[in-house]
Coordinates of N, CA and C in Angstrom, one line a residue:
Q15 N -119.3 -78.3 -73.8 CA -120.5 -79.1 -72.8 C -120.2 -80.4 -72.7
V16 N -119.8 -80.8 -71.7 CA -119.8 -81.9 -71.0 C -121.1 -82.9 -70.9
Q17 N -120.4 -83.9 -71.5 CA -121.6 -85.4 -71.5 C -121.6 -86.5 -71.4
L18 N -122.4 -87.3 -70.1 CA -121.9 -88.8 -69.9 C -123.3 -89.4 -70.5
V19 N -123.6 -91.1 -71.1 CA -124.2 -91.4 -71.4 C -123.7 -92.5 -71.4
E20 N -124.4 -93.1 -70.2 CA -124.2 -94.7 -69.9 C -125.1 -95.7 -70.7
S21 N -124.7 -97.1 -71.0 CA -125.6 -97.8 -71.6 C -124.6 -99.3 -70.7
G22 N -126.0 -99.5 -71.1 CA -125.6 -101.6 -70.8 C -126.8 -102.5 -69.4
G23 N -127.0 -101.3 -68.7 CA -127.9 -101.4 -67.9 C -129.3 -102.7 -68.3
G24 N -130.1 -103.4 -67.6 CA -131.2 -104.3 -68.3 C -131.3 -105.1 -66.8
L25 N -131.9 -106.3 -66.5 CA -132.1 -107.2 -66.2 C -131.5 -108.7 -66.2
V26 N -131.2 -108.9 -64.9 CA -130.4 -110.2 -65.2 C -130.7 -111.0 -64.3
Q27 N -130.7 -112.3 -64.1 CA -131.0 -113.2 -63.2 C -129.7 -113.0 -61.8
P28 N -129.9 -113.3 -61.0 CA -129.1 -113.9 -60.4 C -127.7 -114.7 -60.6
G29 N -126.2 -114.2 -60.4 CA -125.4 -114.6 -60.5 C -124.9 -114.7 -62.4
G30 N -125.9 -113.9 -62.9 CA -125.7 -113.1 -63.8 C -124.7 -112.4 -64.1
S31 N -124.4 -111.6 -65.4 CA -123.0 -110.6 -65.9 C -123.8 -109.5 -66.7
L32 N -123.0 -107.9 -66.0 CA -123.2 -107.2 -67.4 C -122.2 -106.1 -67.6
R33 N -122.5 -105.5 -68.8 CA -121.4 -104.8 -68.8 C -121.9 -103.5 -69.1
L34 N -121.9 -102.2 -67.8 CA -122.1 -101.0 -67.8 C -121.1 -100.0 -69.2
S35 N -121.4 -99.7 -69.7 CA -120.3 -98.7 -70.5 C -121.0 -96.7 -70.0
C36 N -119.7 -96.1 -70.2 CA -120.2 -94.8 -70.1 C -119.8 -94.2 -71.0
A37 N -120.2 -93.5 -72.5 CA -118.9 -92.4 -73.5 C -119.3 -91.1 -73.0
A38 N -118.2 -90.6 -73.0 CA -117.9 -88.9 -72.5 C -117.4 -87.8 -73.4
S39 N -118.2 -87.1 -73.9 CA -117.5 -85.9 -74.7 C -117.7 -84.7 -73.3
G40 N -116.6 -84.0 -74.3 CA -116.8 -82.3 -73.7 C -115.6 -82.3 -73.2
I41 N -114.8 -83.4 -72.5 CA -113.6 -83.0 -71.2 C -112.7 -84.2 -72.3
A42 N -111.5 -83.4 -71.3 CA -110.1 -84.2 -71.3 C -109.7 -85.4 -70.8
F43 N -110.6 -86.2 -71.4 CA -110.6 -88.0 -70.9 C -109.4 -88.6 -69.8
S44 N -108.5 -88.0 -70.9 CA -107.9 -89.1 -70.5 C -107.7 -88.3 -68.4
L45 N -107.1 -87.7 -68.6 CA -107.2 -86.3 -67.3 C -108.4 -86.7 -66.2
Y46 N -109.3 -87.0 -66.5 CA -110.7 -87.2 -65.4 C -110.3 -88.6 -64.6
A47 N -110.5 -88.6 -63.0 CA -110.9 -89.3 -62.6 C -112.7 -89.9 -63.3
M48 N -112.9 -91.6 -63.0 CA -113.9 -91.8 -63.7 C -114.2 -92.5 -62.5
G49 N -116.2 -92.5 -63.3 CA -116.4 -94.2 -61.6 C -118.2 -94.3 -62.3
W50 N -118.6 -95.0 -60.9 CA -119.5 -95.6 -60.7 C -120.0 -95.0 -59.6
Y51 N -121.0 -94.9 -59.5 CA -122.2 -94.6 -58.2 C -123.8 -95.4 -58.3
R52 N -123.8 -95.3 -57.2 CA -125.7 -96.6 -57.7 C -126.3 -96.0 -56.8
Q53 N -127.8 -96.5 -56.9 CA -128.3 -95.7 -56.2 C -130.0 -96.8 -55.9
A54 N -130.0 -97.5 -54.6 CA -131.4 -98.1 -54.7 C -132.7 -97.1 -54.1
P55 N -133.6 -97.7 -54.6 CA -134.5 -97.4 -53.8 C -135.0 -97.0 -52.3
G56 N -134.4 -95.5 -51.7 CA -134.8 -95.8 -50.4 C -133.5 -95.8 -49.9
K57 N -131.9 -95.6 -50.2 CA -131.1 -95.8 -50.1 C -130.4 -94.3 -50.5
Q58 N -128.8 -94.3 -49.8 CA -127.9 -93.3 -50.5 C -127.4 -93.6 -51.1
R59 N -127.0 -92.6 -52.2 CA -126.2 -93.1 -53.1 C -124.4 -93.4 -52.7
E60 N -124.3 -94.6 -53.5 CA -122.8 -94.8 -52.8 C -122.1 -95.2 -54.1
L61 N -120.7 -94.9 -53.7 CA -119.4 -95.8 -54.3 C -119.5 -96.9 -54.5
V62 N -119.1 -97.1 -56.0 CA -119.5 -98.5 -56.7 C -117.5 -98.6 -57.1
A63 N -117.2 -98.2 -57.3 CA -116.0 -98.0 -58.1 C -115.5 -96.5 -59.2
S64 N -114.2 -96.8 -58.6 CA -113.4 -95.3 -60.0 C -112.3 -95.7 -60.1
I65 N -111.4 -95.0 -61.3 CA -110.3 -95.4 -62.3 C -110.0 -94.1 -62.4
I66 N -108.6 -93.7 -61.6 CA -108.1 -92.6 -62.0 C -107.5 -92.5 -63.0
S67 N -106.9 -91.6 -63.4 CA -106.0 -90.7 -64.4 C -104.9 -92.1 -65.1
S68 N -104.3 -92.7 -63.5 CA -103.2 -93.4 -64.1 C -103.7 -94.9 -64.0
G69 N -105.0 -95.5 -64.4 CA -105.2 -96.2 -63.9 C -105.5 -97.0 -63.0
S70 N -104.9 -96.2 -61.4 CA -105.5 -97.0 -60.3 C -106.9 -97.3 -59.7
T71 N -107.0 -98.1 -59.1 CA -108.5 -98.1 -58.9 C -109.1 -98.7 -57.4
N72 N -110.0 -98.4 -57.1 CA -110.7 -98.2 -55.9 C -112.4 -99.0 -55.9
Y73 N -112.9 -99.9 -55.0 CA -113.8 -100.9 -55.2 C -114.4 -100.5 -53.7
A74 N -115.9 -99.9 -53.9 CA -116.5 -100.5 -52.8 C -116.4 -101.7 -52.5
D75 N -116.1 -102.1 -50.4 CA -116.2 -103.6 -50.4 C -117.3 -104.9 -50.8
S76 N -118.6 -104.4 -50.7 CA -119.8 -105.0 -51.4 C -119.6 -105.5 -52.7
V77 N -118.3 -105.1 -53.6 CA -118.3 -105.5 -55.1 C -116.7 -105.8 -55.6
K78 N -116.8 -106.1 -54.4 CA -114.4 -106.4 -54.7 C -114.7 -107.8 -54.9
G79 N -114.0 -108.3 -56.5 CA -114.0 -109.0 -57.2 C -115.3 -110.0 -57.8
R80 N -115.9 -108.8 -57.7 CA -117.1 -109.0 -59.0 C -117.1 -107.8 -60.4
F81 N -116.9 -107.0 -59.7 CA -116.8 -106.4 -60.6 C -115.4 -105.2 -60.7
T82 N -115.6 -105.3 -62.1 CA -114.0 -104.8 -62.5 C -114.3 -103.3 -63.5
I83 N -113.5 -102.4 -62.7 CA -113.4 -100.9 -63.5 C -112.3 -100.7 -64.7
S84 N -113.1 -100.3 -65.9 CA -112.1 -100.0 -66.5 C -112.2 -98.6 -67.0
R85 N -110.9 -98.2 -68.5 CA -111.3 -97.4 -68.9 C -110.5 -97.4 -70.3
D86 N -111.0 -96.7 -71.1 CA -110.4 -96.8 -72.9 C -110.3 -95.4 -73.3
N87 N -108.7 -94.8 -73.2 CA -108.9 -93.3 -73.3 C -109.3 -92.8 -75.0
A88 N -108.8 -94.2 -75.7 CA -108.7 -93.7 -76.7 C -110.3 -93.7 -77.5
K89 N -111.0 -94.4 -76.4 CA -113.3 -93.9 -77.2 C -113.3 -93.1 -75.6
N90 N -112.5 -92.7 -75.3 CA -113.6 -91.8 -73.7 C -114.8 -92.6 -73.3
T91 N -114.4 -93.6 -73.1 CA -115.3 -94.6 -72.5 C -114.6 -95.5 -71.1
V92 N -115.6 -95.1 -70.2 CA -115.1 -96.0 -68.9 C -116.9 -97.0 -68.8
Y93 N -116.0 -98.2 -67.9 CA -116.9 -99.3 -68.4 C -116.3 -100.1 -67.0
L94 N -117.7 -100.4 -66.7 CA -118.0 -101.7 -65.5 C -119.0 -102.9 -65.2
Q95 N -117.6 -103.5 -65.6 CA -118.1 -105.4 -65.8 C -118.2 -105.4 -64.9
M96 N -120.0 -105.8 -64.9 CA -119.8 -107.1 -63.4 C -120.5 -108.3 -63.0
M97 N -120.2 -108.8 -62.6 CA -119.9 -110.4 -62.5 C -120.2 -110.8 -61.7
S98 N -121.7 -112.2 -61.9 CA -122.0 -112.6 -60.0 C -123.3 -112.0 -59.6
L99 N -123.7 -111.5 -60.2 CA -125.1 -110.2 -59.9 C -125.9 -110.5 -58.5
K100 N -125.7 -109.9 -57.5 CA -127.1 -110.0 -56.4 C -127.9 -109.3 -56.4
P101 N -129.3 -109.8 -56.2 CA -130.5 -109.6 -55.9 C -130.2 -107.5 -55.2
E102 N -129.4 -107.2 -54.7 CA -128.7 -106.7 -53.7 C -128.2 -105.6 -54.6
D103 N -127.3 -105.7 -55.8 CA -127.4 -104.8 -57.0 C -128.1 -104.3 -57.6
T104 N -129.0 -104.4 -57.2 CA -130.3 -103.7 -57.9 C -130.0 -101.7 -57.3
A105 N -129.9 -100.9 -58.5 CA -130.3 -99.9 -58.0 C -130.2 -99.1 -59.7
V106 N -129.9 -97.7 -59.6 CA -129.9 -97.0 -60.6 C -128.2 -96.9 -60.5
Y107 N -127.1 -97.2 -61.8 CA -125.5 -96.9 -62.0 C -125.4 -95.6 -62.5
Y108 N -124.8 -94.9 -61.7 CA -124.2 -93.4 -63.1 C -123.0 -93.3 -62.8
C109 N -123.0 -92.3 -64.0 CA -121.2 -92.6 -64.1 C -121.3 -91.4 -63.8
Y110 N -119.6 -90.8 -63.5 CA -119.5 -89.1 -63.4 C -117.5 -89.6 -63.9
A111 N -117.3 -87.8 -64.1 CA -116.3 -87.7 -64.7 C -115.9 -86.8 -63.2
R112 N -114.7 -86.9 -63.2 CA -114.0 -85.7 -62.3 C -113.1 -85.0 -62.2
L113 N -112.8 -83.3 -62.7 CA -111.5 -83.3 -62.4 C -111.1 -82.3 -61.4
G114 N -111.8 -81.4 -60.6 CA -111.3 -80.9 -59.5 C -112.6 -81.4 -58.7
I115 N -113.4 -80.3 -57.6 CA -114.3 -80.6 -56.2 C -115.3 -81.1 -57.2
N116 N -115.9 -81.0 -58.1 CA -117.6 -80.6 -58.7 C -117.6 -82.2 -59.6
P117 N -118.1 -83.0 -59.6 CA -118.2 -83.9 -60.9 C -119.4 -83.7 -61.5
N118 N -119.4 -84.6 -63.2 CA -120.0 -84.3 -63.9 C -121.1 -85.9 -63.5
W119 N -121.9 -85.6 -64.3 CA -122.6 -86.9 -63.9 C -123.2 -87.1 -65.1
G120 N -124.1 -88.8 -65.3 CA -124.5 -89.6 -65.9 C -126.0 -89.0 -65.6
Q121 N -126.8 -89.9 -66.6 CA -128.2 -89.7 -66.4 C -129.0 -90.9 -65.5
G122 N -127.9 -91.9 -65.9 CA -128.1 -93.3 -64.5 C -128.7 -94.1 -65.8
T123 N -128.5 -95.2 -65.3 CA -128.5 -96.8 -66.7 C -129.2 -97.2 -65.1
Q124 N -130.9 -97.9 -65.0 CA -131.4 -99.2 -64.6 C -131.0 -100.2 -64.2
V125 N -130.0 -101.1 -63.8 CA -129.8 -102.6 -63.5 C -130.1 -103.5 -62.6
T126 N -131.6 -104.2 -62.7 CA -132.3 -104.9 -62.1 C -131.5 -106.5 -61.6
V127 N -131.2 -107.0 -60.8 CA -130.9 -108.6 -60.4 C -132.1 -109.0 -60.2
S128 N -132.7 -110.2 -60.6 CA -133.9 -110.6 -60.1 C -134.5 -111.6 -60.7
S129 N -135.0 -113.0 -60.1 CA -135.6 -114.2 -60.9 C -136.7 -114.1 -61.4

């Protein structure tokens, strides 16, 4: 059974930093593309960052230069380091793992950027 467990969300002031983690189980982690989506209230879910098995990464334009995605295959964990956070980064962040067409999803973690 595939399980993705996110952690690290919370309340942070504008300009602050957070690191999200997503621990995976039940999959051959190193083979999977991993990534993060987010969904703000009233908005569609959007891709934030992704990292494939080779380590190649991709970012939404809105987070380039501020967010960094990485993976630790030994720990079956993907990370999202978020810096220079803005109020518009406020959303529920979802981890996904994808090998074929249909991804597996985590339960989400809330990130709130507010003073």
